[in-house]
mmCIF file of C-alpha atoms in Angstrom:
data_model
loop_
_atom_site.group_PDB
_atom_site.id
_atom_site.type_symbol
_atom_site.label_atom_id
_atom_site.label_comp_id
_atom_site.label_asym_id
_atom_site.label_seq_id
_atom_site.Cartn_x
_atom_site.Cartn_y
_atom_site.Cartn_z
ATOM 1 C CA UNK A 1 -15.277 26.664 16.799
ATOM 2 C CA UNK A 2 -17.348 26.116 13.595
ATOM 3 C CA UNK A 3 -18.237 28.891 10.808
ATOM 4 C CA UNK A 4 -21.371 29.564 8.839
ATOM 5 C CA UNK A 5 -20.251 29.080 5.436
ATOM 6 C CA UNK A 6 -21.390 32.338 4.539
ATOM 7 C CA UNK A 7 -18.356 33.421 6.358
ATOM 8 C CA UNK A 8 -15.884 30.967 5.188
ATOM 9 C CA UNK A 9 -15.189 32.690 1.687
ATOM 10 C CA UNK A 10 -17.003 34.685 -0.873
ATOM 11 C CA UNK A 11 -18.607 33.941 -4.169
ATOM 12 C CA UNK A 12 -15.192 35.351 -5.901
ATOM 13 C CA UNK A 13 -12.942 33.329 -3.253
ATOM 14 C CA UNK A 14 -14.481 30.319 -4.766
ATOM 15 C CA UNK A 15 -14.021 31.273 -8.475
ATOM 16 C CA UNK A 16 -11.016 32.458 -8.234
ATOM 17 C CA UNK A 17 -10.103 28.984 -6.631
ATOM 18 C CA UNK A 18 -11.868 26.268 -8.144
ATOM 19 C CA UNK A 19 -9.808 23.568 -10.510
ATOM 20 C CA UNK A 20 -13.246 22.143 -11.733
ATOM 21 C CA UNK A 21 -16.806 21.204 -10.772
ATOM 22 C CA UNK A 22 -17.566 23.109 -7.661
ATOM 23 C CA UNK A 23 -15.597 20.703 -5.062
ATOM 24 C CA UNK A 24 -17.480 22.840 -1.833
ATOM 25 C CA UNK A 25 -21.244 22.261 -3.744
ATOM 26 C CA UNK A 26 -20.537 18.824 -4.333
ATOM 27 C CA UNK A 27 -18.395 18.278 -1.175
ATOM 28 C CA UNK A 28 -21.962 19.555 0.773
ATOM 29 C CA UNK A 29 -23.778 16.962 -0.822
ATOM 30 C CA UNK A 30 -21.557 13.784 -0.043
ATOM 31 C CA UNK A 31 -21.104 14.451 3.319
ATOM 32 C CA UNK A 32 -24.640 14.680 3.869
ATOM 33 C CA UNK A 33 -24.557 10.779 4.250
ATOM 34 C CA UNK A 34 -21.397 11.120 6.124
ATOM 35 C CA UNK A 35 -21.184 11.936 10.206
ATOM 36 C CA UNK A 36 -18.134 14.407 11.289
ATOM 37 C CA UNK A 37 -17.675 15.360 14.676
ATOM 38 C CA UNK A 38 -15.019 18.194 15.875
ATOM 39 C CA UNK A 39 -11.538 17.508 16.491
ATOM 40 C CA UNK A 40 -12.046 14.241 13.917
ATOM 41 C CA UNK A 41 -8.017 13.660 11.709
ATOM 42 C CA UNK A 42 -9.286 14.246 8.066
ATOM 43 C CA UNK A 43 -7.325 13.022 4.854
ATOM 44 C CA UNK A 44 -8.221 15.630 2.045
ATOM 45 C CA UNK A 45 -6.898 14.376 -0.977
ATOM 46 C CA UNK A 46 -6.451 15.608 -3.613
ATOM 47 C CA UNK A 47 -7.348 19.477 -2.135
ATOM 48 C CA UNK A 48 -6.352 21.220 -5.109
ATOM 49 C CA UNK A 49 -6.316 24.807 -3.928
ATOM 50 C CA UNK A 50 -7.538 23.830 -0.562
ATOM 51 C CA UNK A 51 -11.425 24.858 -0.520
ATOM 52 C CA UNK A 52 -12.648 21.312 0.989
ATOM 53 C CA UNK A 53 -10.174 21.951 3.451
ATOM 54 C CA UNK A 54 -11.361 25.095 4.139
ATOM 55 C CA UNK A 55 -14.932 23.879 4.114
ATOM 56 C CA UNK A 56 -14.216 20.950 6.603
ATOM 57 C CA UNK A 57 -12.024 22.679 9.008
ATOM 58 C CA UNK A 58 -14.275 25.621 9.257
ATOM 59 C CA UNK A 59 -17.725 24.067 9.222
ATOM 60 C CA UNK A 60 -17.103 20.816 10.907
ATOM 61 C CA UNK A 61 -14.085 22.085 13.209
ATOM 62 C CA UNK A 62 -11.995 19.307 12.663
ATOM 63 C CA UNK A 63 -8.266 18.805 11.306
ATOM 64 C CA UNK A 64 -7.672 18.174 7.926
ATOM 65 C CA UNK A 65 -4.089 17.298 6.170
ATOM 66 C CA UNK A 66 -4.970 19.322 2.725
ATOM 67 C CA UNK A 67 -2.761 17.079 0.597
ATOM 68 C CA UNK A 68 -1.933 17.280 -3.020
ATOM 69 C CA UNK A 69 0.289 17.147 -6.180
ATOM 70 C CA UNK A 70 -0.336 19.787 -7.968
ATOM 71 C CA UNK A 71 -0.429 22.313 -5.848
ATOM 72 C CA UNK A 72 2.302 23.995 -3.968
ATOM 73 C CA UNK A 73 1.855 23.309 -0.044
ATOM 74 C CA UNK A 74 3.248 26.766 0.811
ATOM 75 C CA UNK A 75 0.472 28.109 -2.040
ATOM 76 C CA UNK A 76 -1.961 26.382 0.144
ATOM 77 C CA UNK A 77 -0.438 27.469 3.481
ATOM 78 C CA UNK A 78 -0.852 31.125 2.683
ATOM 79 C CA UNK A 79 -4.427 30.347 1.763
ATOM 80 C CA UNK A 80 -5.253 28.899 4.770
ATOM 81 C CA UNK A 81 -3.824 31.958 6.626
ATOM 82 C CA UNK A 82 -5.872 34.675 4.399
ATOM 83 C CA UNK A 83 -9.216 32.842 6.062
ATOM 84 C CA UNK A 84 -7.084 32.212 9.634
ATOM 85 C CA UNK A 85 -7.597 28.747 9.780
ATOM 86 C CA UNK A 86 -3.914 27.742 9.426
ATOM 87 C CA UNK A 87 -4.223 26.045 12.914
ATOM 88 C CA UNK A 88 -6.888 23.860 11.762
ATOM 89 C CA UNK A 89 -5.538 23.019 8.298
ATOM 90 C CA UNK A 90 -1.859 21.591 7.475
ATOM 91 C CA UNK A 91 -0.798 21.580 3.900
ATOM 92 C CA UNK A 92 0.920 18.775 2.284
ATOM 93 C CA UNK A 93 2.670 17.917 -0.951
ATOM 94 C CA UNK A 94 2.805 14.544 -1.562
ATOM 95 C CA UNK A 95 2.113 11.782 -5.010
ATOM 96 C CA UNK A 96 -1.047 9.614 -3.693
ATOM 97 C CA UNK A 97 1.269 6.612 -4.059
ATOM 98 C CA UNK A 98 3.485 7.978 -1.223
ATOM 99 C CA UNK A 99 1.421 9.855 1.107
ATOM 100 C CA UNK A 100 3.416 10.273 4.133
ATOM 101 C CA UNK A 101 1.529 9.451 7.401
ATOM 102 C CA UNK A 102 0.810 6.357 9.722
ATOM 103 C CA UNK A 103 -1.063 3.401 9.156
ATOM 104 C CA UNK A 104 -4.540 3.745 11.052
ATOM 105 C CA UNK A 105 -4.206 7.765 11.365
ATOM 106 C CA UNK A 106 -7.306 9.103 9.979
ATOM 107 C CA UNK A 107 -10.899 9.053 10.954
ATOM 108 C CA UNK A 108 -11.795 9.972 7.540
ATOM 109 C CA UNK A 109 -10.221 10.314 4.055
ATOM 110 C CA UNK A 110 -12.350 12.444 2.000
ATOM 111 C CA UNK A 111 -11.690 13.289 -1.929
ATOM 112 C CA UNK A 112 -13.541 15.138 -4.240
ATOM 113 C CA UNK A 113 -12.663 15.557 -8.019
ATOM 114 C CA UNK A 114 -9.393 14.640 -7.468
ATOM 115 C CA UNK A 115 -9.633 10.381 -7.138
ATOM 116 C CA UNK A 116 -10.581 9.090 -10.330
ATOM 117 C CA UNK A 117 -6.654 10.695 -11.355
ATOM 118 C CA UNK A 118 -5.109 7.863 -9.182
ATOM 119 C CA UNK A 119 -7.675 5.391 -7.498
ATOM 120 C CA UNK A 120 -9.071 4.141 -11.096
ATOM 121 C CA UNK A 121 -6.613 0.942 -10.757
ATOM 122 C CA UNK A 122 -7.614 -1.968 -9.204
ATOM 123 C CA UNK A 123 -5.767 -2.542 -5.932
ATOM 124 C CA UNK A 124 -5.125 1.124 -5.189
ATOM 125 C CA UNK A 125 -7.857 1.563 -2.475
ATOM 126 C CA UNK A 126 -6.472 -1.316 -0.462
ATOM 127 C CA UNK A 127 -2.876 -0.477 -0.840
ATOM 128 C CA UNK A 128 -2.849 2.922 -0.566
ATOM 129 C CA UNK A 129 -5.925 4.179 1.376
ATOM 130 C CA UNK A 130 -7.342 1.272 3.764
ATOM 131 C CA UNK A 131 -3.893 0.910 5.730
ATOM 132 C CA UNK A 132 -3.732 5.173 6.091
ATOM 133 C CA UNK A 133 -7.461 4.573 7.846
ATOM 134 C CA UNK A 134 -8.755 3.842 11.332
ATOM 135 C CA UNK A 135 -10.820 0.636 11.634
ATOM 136 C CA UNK A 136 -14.556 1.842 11.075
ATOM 137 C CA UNK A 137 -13.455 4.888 9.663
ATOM 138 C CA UNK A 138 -14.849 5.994 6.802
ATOM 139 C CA UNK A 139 -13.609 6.773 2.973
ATOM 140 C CA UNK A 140 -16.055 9.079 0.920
ATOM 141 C CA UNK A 141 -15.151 10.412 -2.755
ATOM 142 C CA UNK A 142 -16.542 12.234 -5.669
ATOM 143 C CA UNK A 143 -15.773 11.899 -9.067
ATOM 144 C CA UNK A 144 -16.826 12.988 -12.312
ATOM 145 C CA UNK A 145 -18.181 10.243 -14.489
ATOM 146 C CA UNK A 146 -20.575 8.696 -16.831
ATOM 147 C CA UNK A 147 -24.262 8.129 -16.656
ATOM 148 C CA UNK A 148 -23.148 4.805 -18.655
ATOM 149 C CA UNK A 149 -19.964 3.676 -19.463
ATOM 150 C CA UNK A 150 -18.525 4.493 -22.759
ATOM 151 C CA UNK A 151 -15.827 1.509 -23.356
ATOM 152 C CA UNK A 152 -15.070 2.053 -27.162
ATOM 153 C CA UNK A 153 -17.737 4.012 -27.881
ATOM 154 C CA UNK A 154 -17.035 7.707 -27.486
ATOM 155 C CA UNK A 155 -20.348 9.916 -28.920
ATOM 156 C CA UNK A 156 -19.157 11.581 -31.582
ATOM 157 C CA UNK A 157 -19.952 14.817 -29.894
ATOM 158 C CA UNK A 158 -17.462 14.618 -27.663
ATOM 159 C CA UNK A 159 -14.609 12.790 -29.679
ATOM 160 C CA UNK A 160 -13.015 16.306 -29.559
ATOM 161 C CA UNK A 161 -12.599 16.656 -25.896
ATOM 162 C CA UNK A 162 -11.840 13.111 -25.069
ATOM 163 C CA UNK A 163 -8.249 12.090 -23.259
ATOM 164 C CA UNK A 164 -8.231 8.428 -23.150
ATOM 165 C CA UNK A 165 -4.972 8.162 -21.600
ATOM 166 C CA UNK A 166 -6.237 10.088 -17.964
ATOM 167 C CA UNK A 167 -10.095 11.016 -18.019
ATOM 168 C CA UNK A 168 -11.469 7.717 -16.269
ATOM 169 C CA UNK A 169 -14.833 8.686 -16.629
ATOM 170 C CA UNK A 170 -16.685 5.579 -15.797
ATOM 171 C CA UNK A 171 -20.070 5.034 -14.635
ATOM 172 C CA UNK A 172 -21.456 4.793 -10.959
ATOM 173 C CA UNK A 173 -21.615 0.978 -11.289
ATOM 174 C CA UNK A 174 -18.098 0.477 -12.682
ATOM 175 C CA UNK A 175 -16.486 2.047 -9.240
ATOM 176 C CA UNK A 176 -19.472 0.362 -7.326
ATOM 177 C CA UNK A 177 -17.626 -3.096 -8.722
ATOM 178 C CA UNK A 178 -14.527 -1.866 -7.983
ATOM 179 C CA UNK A 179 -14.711 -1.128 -5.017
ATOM 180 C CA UNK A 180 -16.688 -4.012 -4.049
ATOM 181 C CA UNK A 181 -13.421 -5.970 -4.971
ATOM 182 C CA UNK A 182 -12.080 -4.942 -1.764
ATOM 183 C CA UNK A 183 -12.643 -7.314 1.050
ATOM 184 C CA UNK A 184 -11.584 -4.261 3.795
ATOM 185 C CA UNK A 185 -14.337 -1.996 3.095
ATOM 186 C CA UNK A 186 -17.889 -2.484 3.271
ATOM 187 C CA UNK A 187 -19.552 -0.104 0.972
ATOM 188 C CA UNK A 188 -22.158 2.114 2.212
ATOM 189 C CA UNK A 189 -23.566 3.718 -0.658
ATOM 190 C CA UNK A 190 -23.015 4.820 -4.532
ATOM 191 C CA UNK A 191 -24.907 7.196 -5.548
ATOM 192 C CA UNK A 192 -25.047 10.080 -8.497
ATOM 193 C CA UNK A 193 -25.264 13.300 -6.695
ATOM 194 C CA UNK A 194 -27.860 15.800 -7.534
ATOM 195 C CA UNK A 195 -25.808 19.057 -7.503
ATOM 196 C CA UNK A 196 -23.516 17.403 -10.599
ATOM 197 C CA UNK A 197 -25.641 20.133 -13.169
ATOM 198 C CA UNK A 198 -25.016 22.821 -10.586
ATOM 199 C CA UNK A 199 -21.524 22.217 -9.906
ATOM 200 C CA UNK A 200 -20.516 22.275 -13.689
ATOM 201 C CA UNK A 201 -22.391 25.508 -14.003
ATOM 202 C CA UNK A 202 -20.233 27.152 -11.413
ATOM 203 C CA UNK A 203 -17.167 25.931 -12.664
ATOM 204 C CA UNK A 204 -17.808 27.240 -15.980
ATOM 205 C CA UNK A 205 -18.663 30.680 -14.719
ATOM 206 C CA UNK A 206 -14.250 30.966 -13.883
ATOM 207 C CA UNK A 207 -12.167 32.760 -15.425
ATOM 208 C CA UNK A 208 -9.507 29.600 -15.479
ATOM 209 C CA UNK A 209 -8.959 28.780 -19.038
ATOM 210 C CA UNK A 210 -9.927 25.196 -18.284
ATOM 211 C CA UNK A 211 -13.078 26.262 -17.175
ATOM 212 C CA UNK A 212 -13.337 27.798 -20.869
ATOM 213 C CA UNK A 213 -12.457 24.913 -22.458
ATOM 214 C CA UNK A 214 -14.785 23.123 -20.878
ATOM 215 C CA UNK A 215 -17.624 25.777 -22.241
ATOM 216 C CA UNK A 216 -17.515 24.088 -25.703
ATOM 217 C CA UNK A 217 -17.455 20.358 -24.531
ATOM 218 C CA UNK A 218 -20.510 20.609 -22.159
ATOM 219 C CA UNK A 219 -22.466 22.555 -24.289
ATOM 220 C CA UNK A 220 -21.796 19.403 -26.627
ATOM 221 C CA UNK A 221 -22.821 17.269 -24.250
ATOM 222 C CA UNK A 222 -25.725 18.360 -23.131
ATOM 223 C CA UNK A 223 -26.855 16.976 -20.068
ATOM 224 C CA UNK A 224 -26.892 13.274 -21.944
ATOM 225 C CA UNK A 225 -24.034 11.504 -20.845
ATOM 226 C CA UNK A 226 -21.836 13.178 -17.383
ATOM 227 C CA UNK A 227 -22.764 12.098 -14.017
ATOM 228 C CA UNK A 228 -21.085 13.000 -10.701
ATOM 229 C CA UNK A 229 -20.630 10.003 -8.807
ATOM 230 C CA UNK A 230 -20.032 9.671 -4.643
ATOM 231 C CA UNK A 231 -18.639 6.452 -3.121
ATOM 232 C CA UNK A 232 -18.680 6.239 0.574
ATOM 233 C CA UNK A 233 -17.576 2.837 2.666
ATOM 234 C CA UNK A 234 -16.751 2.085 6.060
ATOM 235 C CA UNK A 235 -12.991 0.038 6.713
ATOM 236 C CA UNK A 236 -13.476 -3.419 8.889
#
């Protein structure tokens, strides 16, 4: 059975649970272009605290394998039970280098604000992703990014923030041609989603001392240079 969303969690659920951006706002937006019928086998990855999961098993009724690193799967499991959709929702810890399920077992592998941490390499899509994915399934992401690419060329503004070593912000046609690299996809679009001001507004309303952080460096930013980018293909 399917939820409203009103009814899924409240406005202090979400705070209290977001890592970043607002993963359910921008989560609403990408799979706008994406069909998702009930009882459909759903990769999450990346989940963070679980609130796609909880978004996709409640409002689309279908199962979803809330996998991630950083997050303890028995952390997740008890969320999933405080909004009783523990049956629909099974929580898994696992690297994305070693996820542990069949080849050709999901409909759909959905990640959001969690990819750009692994999937920046070239290569990883096809080794890691394709295989877990049913022919003519479908792989949608969102990731923070660029507007345009910086290469060398941080803005000064936002020198102070910057973590070369594991940002990979790039811009919406740098994973466009990366992903276009892969002969076992066949992109369907790449787009900047609309909700990207939005979603960083919410995040920085938290109380999670990231989300503080963060105050200082968007404020320096300024709207000029952050994009939020969705990638969605279709596997031959």
């Amino acid at each position: 059975m399917k939820t409203k969303r009103e009814d899924l969690f409240t406005r202090e659920f979400l705070l209290q649970n977001m890592m970043g951006p607002n993963c359910v706002r921008i989560l609403e937006e990408l799979l706008a272009s994406v069909e998702l019928h009930s009882g459909m086998r759903v990769l999450d990855l990346g989940c963070g605290m679980g609130l796609t999961s909880i978004f996709l098993a409640g409002i689309y009724d279908v199962e979803v394998f809330a996998t991630d690193l950083w997050i303890d799967a028995t952390d997740n499991y008890e969320r999933f039970k405080s909004v009783q959709l523990d049956h629909k929702i099974i929580p898994i810890h696992a690297d994305a280098h070693e996820l542990p399920y069949a080849k050709g077992f999901f409909d759909v592998v959905i990640s959001v604000d969690a990819y750009h941490y692994f999937g920046a390499k070239r290569g990883f899509l096809d080794e890691y992703i394709v295989p877990l994915t049913k022919k003519d399934g479908i792989i949608a992401v969102a990731i923070p990014g660029l507007k345009k690419d910086f290469f060398n060329d941080v803005p000064e503004v936002l020198k102070p923030y910057w973590q070369e070593e594991d940002m990979n912000f790039y811009s919406r046609s740098w994973w466009h041609a990366l992903w276009r690299e892969s002969m076992k996809i066949k992109i369907e679009q790449s787009l900047s989603l609309s909700c990207h001001k939005k979603a960083w507004e919410d995040w920085l309303e938290c109380d999670n001392p990231y989300a503080k952080r963060d105050i200082e460096m968007m404020k320096a930013e300024n709207g000029q240079y952050f994009d939020t980018i969705g990638l969605i293909a279709t596997v031959k």
